[in-house]
Amino acid sequence: MTDDNKTAKRIEKDKLGKVAIDQDALYGIQTARALENFKISDSKVRKELIYSIVTVKKAAAMANEKVKALDKERANAIVEACNLILAGKYDDNFITNALQGGAGTSTNMNVNEVIANLALKISGREPGDYDYIHPLDHVNMGQSTNDVYPTALRIASINLVRALSDECSKLQEALQRKENEFEFIVKLGRTEMMDALPITLGQEFGAYAQAIARDRWRIYKVEERLRQINLGGTAIGTGSNANKMYTFRVIEIIRDLTGIGLAKAEYPIDLTQNNDVFVEVSGLLKALAVNIMKIATDLRIMNSKPFGEIKLSDMQAGSTIMPGKVNPVIPEMVTQVAIKVMANDSAISMCAANGNFELNAFMPLIAESLLESLTLLTETLKIFRTKCINTLTANEENCKKHLDNSIVLLATALVPYIGYDMAAEIISESNENPKRVKEIVLERKLMDEDKLNEILNYHHTITYL
């Protein structure tokens, strides 16, 4: 014990030397070194990944005890420590930076050390008493970072994929409700930001719903691509230093613990060195980001003046200088999240492509980017649905006004009856005055007034699905 102004320390050592650790700290020397080496930001490894690694450690302890590689007392202490961590009681002990060298080794060691020291306390011993429970010899028995980390990332990703798929389904349903609500509100369709043909507001929302439906199905199905794991493959996928019976038993146990249909990889060497599956998942997230950004942009434009075809709910004051100004903050947030997901997809692709030989050193950035995208999209879709889609309303009067003032709509309606060139000539002569178009057609006696009124009734040009 030191004097009152200092905390009691324990000394831990490795091949590089000795480090003083706070006596009561649950982490150890490898975590301390990582904390010093990767002091680049306040961004820590995501809790979803930590909990998934802890679940792998729990399964490994149970499997090693079953095959008698680990005695019952130590195994029980490790399992109990894992349960306490999974209950959320020790989150502040996982302190490694999200971005680190070593393919995730620092994160794996942080987990190993916390579990070991917590298990020691459970066993009535002091943290650092590694002769009894060692972070590597016992907690990491039969494992390597290179099979633990990818396996944990797959488990964490599957759990988040399921949550995102559910949110896609809810957003799709919300859009379909608007499709029905706006079924007979006719408005001006636009192509290349210019007037085009009539469409109903409901049809526009129906198209949005179809796009999200595709996203929901793709994201739901991609879970299958994540279910194969390389646990038991250890360092390079060949299974060195792992008990063969343990390898089969640990897969069964982790399947039971997670409730996910995980399976041993047919070729563990492949999953240890190749990360294209994470690129595939990220690509589908990017597709979703593209769709929600497009929808958000359309809503911002339709809400803006002079369009005013829909009204977004007021969320907050929009200016510190202009009283009464309200901005479309939810679609703006959606757009920024979409851009962030696209950027993450680029990072994941570059990391996966830069793996070398039997391992990818850049797994931490893959993990951070993928889990961030999944989390961001899930929360964003929920807010987009509840604070924007559910609450927006239609301005039917403005929709009709834009239709009535569209010279392009009138010209296009006339083409089947008087030909493209004649319609273009009349539009030019009218100086783009909709009322003058009708007058010119009647003056030239191209058709009678009843027929003209029938043709220029935009409702008959719409197919109601």
Coordinates of C-alpha atoms in Angstrom, one line a residue:
M1 CA 0.0 0.0 0.0
T2 CA 1.3 3.5 -0.9
D3 CA 0.6 6.8 0.9
D4 CA -2.9 8.4 1.0
N5 CA -2.3 10.4 -2.1
K6 CA -1.6 7.3 -4.3
T7 CA -3.6 4.3 -5.4
A8 CA -2.3 0.8 -4.5
K9 CA -0.6 -0.8 -7.5
R10 CA 0.1 -4.3 -8.7
I11 CA 3.0 -5.1 -11.1
E12 CA 2.3 -7.1 -14.2
K13 CA 5.0 -8.1 -16.7
D14 CA 5.4 -9.4 -20.2
K15 CA 8.3 -9.8 -22.7
L16 CA 8.5 -6.0 -23.1
G17 CA 8.9 -5.3 -19.4
K18 CA 6.8 -4.4 -16.3
V19 CA 3.7 -2.1 -15.9
A20 CA 2.1 -0.8 -12.7
I21 CA -1.7 -1.4 -12.7
D22 CA -4.2 -0.1 -10.2
Q23 CA -4.6 -3.0 -7.7
D24 CA -8.4 -3.1 -8.2
A25 CA -8.4 -2.7 -12.0
L26 CA -9.9 -5.6 -13.8
Y27 CA -7.9 -5.0 -16.9
G28 CA -4.2 -6.0 -17.1
I29 CA -0.9 -5.2 -18.8
Q30 CA -2.0 -5.8 -22.4
T31 CA -4.9 -3.5 -22.0
A32 CA -2.7 -0.8 -20.4
R33 CA -0.3 -1.0 -23.3
A34 CA -3.1 -0.7 -25.8
L35 CA -4.5 2.3 -24.0
E36 CA -1.2 4.0 -24.3
N37 CA -0.4 3.0 -27.8
F38 CA -3.8 3.9 -29.4
K39 CA -4.6 7.1 -27.6
I40 CA -6.2 8.7 -30.7
S41 CA -9.8 9.5 -29.7
D42 CA -12.5 8.8 -27.1
S43 CA -14.1 6.2 -29.3
K44 CA -14.1 2.8 -27.6
V45 CA -14.9 -0.6 -29.0
R46 CA -18.7 -1.0 -29.4
K47 CA -20.5 -2.8 -26.6
E48 CA -22.2 -5.1 -29.1
L49 CA -18.8 -6.5 -30.1
I50 CA -17.5 -6.7 -26.5
Y51 CA -20.6 -8.7 -25.4
S52 CA -20.3 -11.0 -28.4
I53 CA -16.6 -11.7 -27.5
V54 CA -17.6 -12.3 -23.9
T55 CA -20.3 -14.8 -25.2
V56 CA -17.5 -16.6 -27.2
K57 CA -15.4 -16.8 -24.0
K58 CA -18.3 -18.2 -22.0
A59 CA -18.9 -20.8 -24.7
A60 CA -15.2 -21.7 -24.8
A61 CA -15.0 -22.1 -21.1
M62 CA -18.0 -24.4 -21.1
A63 CA -16.7 -26.4 -24.0
N64 CA -13.2 -26.8 -22.5
E65 CA -14.7 -28.0 -19.2
K66 CA -16.9 -30.5 -21.1
V67 CA -13.8 -32.0 -22.9
K68 CA -11.9 -31.8 -19.6
A69 CA -9.3 -29.4 -20.8
L70 CA -10.3 -27.0 -18.0
D71 CA -11.2 -27.9 -14.5
K72 CA -14.8 -27.3 -13.2
E73 CA -13.9 -24.7 -10.6
R74 CA -12.0 -22.4 -13.0
A75 CA -14.6 -22.9 -15.8
N76 CA -17.4 -22.0 -13.4
A77 CA -15.7 -18.8 -12.3
I78 CA -15.0 -17.8 -15.9
V79 CA -18.7 -18.5 -16.8
E80 CA -20.0 -16.5 -13.8
A81 CA -17.7 -13.6 -14.7
C82 CA -19.0 -13.6 -18.3
N83 CA -22.6 -13.6 -17.0
L84 CA -21.9 -10.6 -14.8
I85 CA -20.3 -8.7 -17.7
L86 CA -23.2 -9.6 -20.0
A87 CA -25.6 -8.2 -17.4
G88 CA -24.0 -4.8 -18.0
K89 CA -22.2 -4.4 -14.7
Y90 CA -18.7 -3.9 -15.9
D91 CA -18.9 -1.9 -19.1
D92 CA -16.4 0.7 -18.0
N93 CA -13.6 -1.8 -17.9
F94 CA -13.6 -2.2 -21.7
I95 CA -11.4 0.7 -22.6
T96 CA -9.5 -0.1 -25.8
N97 CA -9.8 2.3 -28.7
A98 CA -12.1 1.2 -31.6
L99 CA -9.2 1.7 -34.0
Q100 CA -6.1 -0.3 -33.1
G101 CA -3.3 -2.3 -34.7
G102 CA -3.1 -6.0 -34.3
A103 CA -6.3 -7.2 -36.0
G104 CA -8.3 -6.8 -32.7
T105 CA -5.8 -8.4 -30.4
S106 CA -6.0 -5.6 -27.9
T107 CA -9.7 -5.9 -27.7
N108 CA -9.5 -9.7 -27.2
M109 CA -6.9 -9.2 -24.5
N110 CA -8.9 -6.6 -22.8
V111 CA -11.8 -9.1 -22.6
N112 CA -9.5 -11.9 -21.5
E113 CA -8.0 -9.8 -18.7
V114 CA -11.3 -8.5 -17.4
I115 CA -12.8 -11.9 -17.4
A116 CA -9.8 -13.4 -15.7
N117 CA -9.6 -10.8 -12.9
L118 CA -13.3 -10.9 -12.3
A119 CA -13.2 -14.7 -12.1
L120 CA -10.3 -14.4 -9.6
K121 CA -12.4 -12.1 -7.4
I122 CA -15.3 -14.6 -7.7
S123 CA -12.8 -17.3 -6.6
G124 CA -11.8 -15.2 -3.5
R125 CA -8.5 -14.2 -5.0
E126 CA -6.8 -10.9 -5.9
P127 CA -6.7 -9.4 -9.4
G128 CA -3.5 -10.3 -11.1
D129 CA -3.2 -13.8 -9.4
Y130 CA -2.8 -15.3 -12.8
D131 CA -1.2 -18.5 -11.5
Y132 CA -4.7 -19.6 -10.7
I133 CA -6.7 -18.1 -13.6
H134 CA -4.7 -16.7 -16.5
P135 CA -6.1 -14.5 -19.2
L136 CA -4.4 -16.6 -21.9
D137 CA -3.9 -20.1 -20.5
H138 CA -7.5 -20.3 -19.2
V139 CA -9.8 -17.6 -20.6
N140 CA -8.3 -17.8 -24.1
M141 CA -7.8 -21.6 -24.0
G142 CA -8.1 -23.1 -27.5
Q143 CA -8.6 -19.7 -29.1
S144 CA -6.9 -16.9 -31.0
T145 CA -8.0 -13.4 -31.7
N146 CA -8.2 -14.5 -35.3
D147 CA -11.1 -16.8 -34.7
V148 CA -12.7 -15.1 -31.7
Y149 CA -12.9 -11.6 -33.2
P150 CA -14.5 -12.5 -36.6
T151 CA -16.9 -14.9 -34.9
A152 CA -17.9 -12.2 -32.4
L153 CA -18.3 -9.6 -35.2
R154 CA -20.6 -12.0 -37.1
I155 CA -22.8 -12.5 -33.9
A156 CA -23.0 -8.8 -33.2
S157 CA -23.8 -8.1 -36.9
I158 CA -26.6 -10.7 -37.0
N159 CA -28.3 -9.2 -33.9
L160 CA -28.1 -5.8 -35.4
V161 CA -29.2 -7.0 -38.9
R162 CA -32.3 -8.5 -37.3
A163 CA -33.2 -5.2 -35.6
L164 CA -32.6 -3.2 -38.8
S165 CA -34.7 -5.6 -40.9
D166 CA -37.6 -5.1 -38.4
E167 CA -37.2 -1.3 -38.7
C168 CA -37.3 -1.6 -42.6
S169 CA -40.5 -3.5 -42.3
K170 CA -42.1 -0.8 -40.1
L171 CA -40.9 2.0 -42.4
Q172 CA -42.4 0.1 -45.4
E173 CA -45.7 -0.2 -43.6
A174 CA -45.7 3.5 -42.7
L175 CA -45.1 4.4 -46.4
Q176 CA -47.8 2.1 -47.5
R177 CA -50.3 3.8 -45.1
K178 CA -49.4 7.1 -46.8
E179 CA -49.9 5.4 -50.1
N180 CA -53.5 4.6 -49.2
E181 CA -54.1 7.9 -47.5
F182 CA -53.0 9.9 -50.6
E183 CA -54.4 7.5 -53.1
F184 CA -56.6 10.1 -55.0
I185 CA -54.5 13.2 -54.5
V186 CA -53.2 14.0 -58.0
K187 CA -50.1 16.0 -58.4
L188 CA -47.5 16.9 -61.0
G189 CA -44.8 14.3 -61.6
R190 CA -41.3 15.6 -62.3
T191 CA -38.4 14.2 -64.2
E192 CA -34.9 15.9 -64.0
M193 CA -36.5 18.5 -61.7
M194 CA -38.8 19.6 -64.5
D195 CA -42.6 19.3 -65.0
A196 CA -43.6 15.9 -66.4
L197 CA -46.9 13.9 -66.2
P198 CA -49.5 13.6 -63.5
I199 CA -49.1 11.1 -60.7
T200 CA -50.9 10.6 -57.4
L201 CA -49.1 11.5 -54.2
G202 CA -50.1 8.0 -53.1
Q203 CA -48.3 6.4 -56.1
E204 CA -45.1 8.3 -55.1
F205 CA -45.3 6.9 -51.6
G206 CA -46.1 3.5 -53.0
A207 CA -42.8 3.6 -55.0
Y208 CA -40.9 4.6 -51.8
A209 CA -42.5 1.6 -50.0
Q210 CA -41.4 -0.8 -52.8
A211 CA -37.8 0.4 -52.6
I212 CA -37.8 -0.1 -48.8
A213 CA -39.4 -3.5 -49.2
R214 CA -36.4 -4.6 -51.4
D215 CA -34.1 -3.3 -48.7
R216 CA -36.0 -5.2 -46.0
W217 CA -35.8 -8.5 -47.9
R218 CA -32.1 -8.1 -48.8
I219 CA -31.1 -7.3 -45.3
Y220 CA -33.2 -10.1 -43.9
K221 CA -31.7 -12.7 -46.2
V222 CA -28.1 -11.5 -45.7
E223 CA -28.1 -13.0 -42.1
E224 CA -27.5 -16.4 -43.8
R225 CA -24.2 -15.1 -45.1
L226 CA -23.0 -14.4 -41.6
R227 CA -23.9 -17.6 -39.9
Q228 CA -20.7 -19.5 -40.8
I229 CA -18.0 -19.0 -38.2
N230 CA -14.3 -19.9 -38.0
L231 CA -14.3 -20.5 -34.2
G232 CA -11.9 -23.3 -33.5
G233 CA -9.6 -22.3 -36.4
T234 CA -7.3 -20.4 -34.1
A235 CA -4.6 -18.3 -35.7
I236 CA -4.8 -19.0 -39.4
G237 CA -7.8 -21.3 -39.6
T238 CA -6.0 -24.6 -39.3
G239 CA -7.0 -25.3 -35.7
S240 CA -3.5 -25.3 -34.2
N241 CA -3.5 -25.6 -30.4
A242 CA -7.2 -26.3 -30.2
N243 CA -8.6 -29.6 -28.9
K244 CA -10.6 -31.2 -31.8
M245 CA -13.4 -32.2 -29.5
Y246 CA -13.5 -28.7 -28.1
T247 CA -13.9 -27.3 -31.7
F248 CA -17.1 -29.2 -32.3
R249 CA -18.5 -28.7 -28.8
V250 CA -17.9 -24.9 -28.7
I251 CA -20.0 -24.4 -31.9
E252 CA -22.9 -26.3 -30.4
I253 CA -22.7 -24.3 -27.2
I254 CA -22.4 -20.9 -28.8
R255 CA -25.4 -21.7 -31.0
D256 CA -27.4 -22.4 -27.9
L257 CA -26.1 -19.3 -26.1
T258 CA -26.9 -16.9 -29.0
G259 CA -30.1 -18.5 -30.4
I260 CA -28.5 -18.1 -33.8
G261 CA -28.1 -20.9 -36.3
L262 CA -24.4 -20.7 -36.4
A263 CA -22.3 -23.3 -38.2
K264 CA -18.7 -24.3 -38.4
A265 CA -17.2 -22.9 -41.5
E266 CA -16.6 -25.5 -44.3
Y267 CA -13.2 -23.9 -44.8
P268 CA -12.1 -22.0 -41.7
I269 CA -8.9 -20.7 -43.4
D270 CA -11.2 -18.8 -45.9
L271 CA -13.1 -17.0 -43.2
T272 CA -9.9 -16.2 -41.2
Q273 CA -8.3 -14.4 -44.1
N274 CA -11.2 -13.1 -46.3
N275 CA -13.7 -10.5 -45.3
D276 CA -15.8 -10.2 -48.4
V277 CA -19.0 -11.2 -46.4
F278 CA -18.7 -8.0 -44.4
V279 CA -18.3 -6.1 -47.7
E280 CA -21.5 -7.8 -49.0
V281 CA -23.4 -6.8 -45.9
S282 CA -22.2 -3.3 -46.0
G283 CA -23.1 -3.0 -49.7
L284 CA -26.7 -3.8 -48.8
L285 CA -26.6 -1.2 -46.1
K286 CA -25.4 1.3 -48.7
A287 CA -28.3 0.4 -50.9
L288 CA -30.7 1.2 -48.1
A289 CA -28.8 4.4 -47.4
V290 CA -29.2 5.4 -51.1
N291 CA -33.0 4.8 -50.9
I292 CA -33.7 6.7 -47.7
M293 CA -31.5 9.6 -48.9
K294 CA -33.5 9.7 -52.1
I295 CA -36.8 9.7 -50.2
A296 CA -35.6 12.3 -47.7
T297 CA -34.5 14.6 -50.6
D298 CA -37.9 14.3 -52.3
L299 CA -39.7 15.1 -49.1
R300 CA -37.5 18.2 -48.5
I301 CA -38.3 19.5 -52.0
M302 CA -42.0 18.7 -51.9
N303 CA -42.2 20.5 -48.5
S304 CA -40.3 23.5 -49.7
K305 CA -41.6 26.7 -51.3
P306 CA -42.7 27.1 -54.0
F307 CA -43.7 23.5 -54.1
G308 CA -45.6 23.1 -50.8
E309 CA -47.2 19.8 -51.9
I310 CA -46.7 18.2 -48.5
K311 CA -46.2 19.6 -45.0
L312 CA -43.6 18.1 -42.7
S313 CA -44.3 18.4 -39.0
D314 CA -42.5 21.2 -37.2
M315 CA -39.8 19.7 -35.0
Q316 CA -37.8 22.7 -33.7
A317 CA -37.0 26.3 -34.3
G318 CA -34.9 26.7 -37.5
S319 CA -33.0 29.9 -37.0
T320 CA -31.4 32.0 -34.3
I321 CA -32.0 35.2 -36.3
M322 CA -35.1 34.5 -38.4
P323 CA -38.2 34.1 -36.1
G324 CA -40.7 31.5 -37.2
K325 CA -38.3 29.7 -39.6
V326 CA -38.6 25.9 -39.4
N327 CA -36.3 23.6 -41.2
P328 CA -36.8 20.0 -42.4
V329 CA -34.4 18.7 -39.8
I330 CA -35.4 15.0 -39.9
P331 CA -34.8 14.5 -43.6
E332 CA -31.6 16.5 -43.2
M333 CA -30.5 14.1 -40.5
V334 CA -31.5 11.1 -42.7
T335 CA -29.4 12.4 -45.5
Q336 CA -26.3 12.9 -43.3
V337 CA -26.6 9.3 -41.9
A338 CA -26.9 8.0 -45.5
I339 CA -23.7 9.7 -46.5
K340 CA -22.0 8.4 -43.4
V341 CA -23.1 4.8 -44.2
M342 CA -21.8 5.2 -47.8
A343 CA -18.4 6.5 -46.4
N344 CA -18.3 3.5 -44.0
D345 CA -18.9 1.2 -46.9
S346 CA -15.9 2.6 -48.7
A347 CA -13.8 2.1 -45.6
I348 CA -14.9 -1.5 -45.2
S349 CA -14.2 -2.3 -48.9
M350 CA -10.7 -0.8 -48.6
C351 CA -9.9 -2.7 -45.4
A352 CA -11.1 -6.0 -46.8
A353 CA -9.1 -5.5 -50.0
N354 CA -6.0 -4.7 -48.0
G355 CA -5.8 -8.0 -46.1
N356 CA -2.6 -10.0 -46.6
F357 CA -2.2 -13.7 -46.8
E358 CA -3.7 -15.5 -43.8
L359 CA -5.2 -12.6 -41.8
N360 CA -6.6 -9.1 -42.2
A361 CA -4.9 -6.6 -39.9
F362 CA -7.7 -4.0 -40.4
M363 CA -10.6 -5.9 -38.8
P364 CA -11.1 -3.2 -36.1
L365 CA -12.0 -0.6 -38.7
I366 CA -14.3 -3.1 -40.5
A367 CA -16.0 -3.9 -37.2
E368 CA -16.4 -0.3 -36.1
S369 CA -17.7 0.8 -39.5
L370 CA -20.1 -2.1 -40.0
L371 CA -21.6 -1.9 -36.5
E372 CA -21.8 1.8 -36.7
S373 CA -23.7 1.7 -40.0
L374 CA -26.1 -1.0 -38.6
T375 CA -26.8 1.0 -35.5
L376 CA -27.2 4.4 -37.3
L377 CA -29.6 3.0 -39.8
T378 CA -31.7 1.2 -37.3
E379 CA -32.2 4.3 -35.1
T380 CA -32.5 6.6 -38.1
L381 CA -35.3 4.6 -39.7
K382 CA -37.2 4.6 -36.4
I383 CA -36.9 8.4 -36.2
F384 CA -37.7 8.9 -39.9
R385 CA -40.8 6.8 -39.5
T386 CA -42.2 8.3 -36.3
K387 CA -41.2 11.9 -36.7
C388 CA -41.5 12.4 -40.4
I389 CA -43.4 9.8 -42.4
N390 CA -46.2 9.2 -39.9
T391 CA -46.8 12.9 -39.3
L392 CA -46.5 14.5 -42.7
T393 CA -49.7 15.7 -44.4
A394 CA -50.7 16.6 -48.0
N395 CA -51.4 20.0 -49.4
E396 CA -54.0 19.1 -52.0
E397 CA -54.6 22.7 -53.0
N398 CA -51.0 23.2 -54.0
C399 CA -50.8 19.9 -55.8
K400 CA -53.8 21.0 -58.0
K401 CA -52.3 24.4 -58.6
H402 CA -49.1 23.0 -60.0
L403 CA -51.0 20.7 -62.2
D404 CA -53.2 23.5 -63.6
N405 CA -50.2 25.7 -64.3
S406 CA -48.1 23.0 -66.1
I407 CA -47.7 23.8 -69.8
V408 CA -45.7 20.5 -70.3
L409 CA -48.7 18.5 -69.1
L410 CA -51.1 20.2 -71.5
A411 CA -48.7 19.7 -74.4
T412 CA -48.1 16.1 -73.7
A413 CA -51.8 15.4 -73.5
L414 CA -52.4 16.9 -76.9
V415 CA -49.6 14.9 -78.7
P416 CA -51.7 11.7 -79.5
Y417 CA -54.4 13.9 -81.2
I418 CA -52.5 16.6 -83.0
G419 CA -48.9 15.3 -83.2
Y420 CA -45.7 16.3 -81.5
D421 CA -44.7 19.1 -83.8
M422 CA -48.1 20.8 -83.8
A423 CA -48.3 20.6 -80.0
A424 CA -44.8 22.1 -79.8
E425 CA -45.8 24.9 -82.1
I426 CA -48.9 25.7 -80.0
I427 CA -46.9 25.7 -76.8
S428 CA -44.4 28.1 -78.4
E429 CA -47.2 30.4 -79.6
S430 CA -48.9 30.4 -76.2
N431 CA -45.9 31.9 -74.4
E432 CA -46.3 29.0 -71.9
N433 CA -49.7 30.4 -70.8
P434 CA -52.0 27.3 -70.1
K435 CA -55.2 29.3 -70.8
R436 CA -53.8 30.4 -74.2
V437 CA -53.1 26.8 -75.2
K438 CA -56.8 26.0 -75.1
E439 CA -57.7 29.1 -77.0
I440 CA -55.2 28.4 -79.8
V441 CA -56.5 24.8 -80.2
L442 CA -60.1 26.1 -80.5
E443 CA -59.1 29.0 -82.8
R444 CA -57.4 26.6 -85.2
K445 CA -60.4 24.2 -84.9
L446 CA -58.2 21.3 -84.2
M447 CA -61.0 19.8 -82.1
D448 CA -64.2 20.8 -80.4
E449 CA -64.3 22.2 -76.8
D450 CA -65.8 19.1 -75.2
K451 CA -63.2 16.8 -76.6
L452 CA -60.5 19.3 -75.6
N453 CA -61.7 19.5 -72.1
E454 CA -61.8 15.7 -71.9
I455 CA -58.2 15.4 -73.1
L456 CA -56.9 18.0 -70.8
N457 CA -58.5 16.4 -67.8
Y458 CA -55.3 15.0 -66.2
H459 CA -57.2 12.4 -64.2
H460 CA -57.8 10.3 -67.2
T461 CA -54.0 10.0 -67.8
I462 CA -53.4 8.3 -64.5
T463 CA -53.5 4.5 -64.0
Y464 CA -54.7 3.9 -60.5
L465 CA -53.0 0.7 -59.2

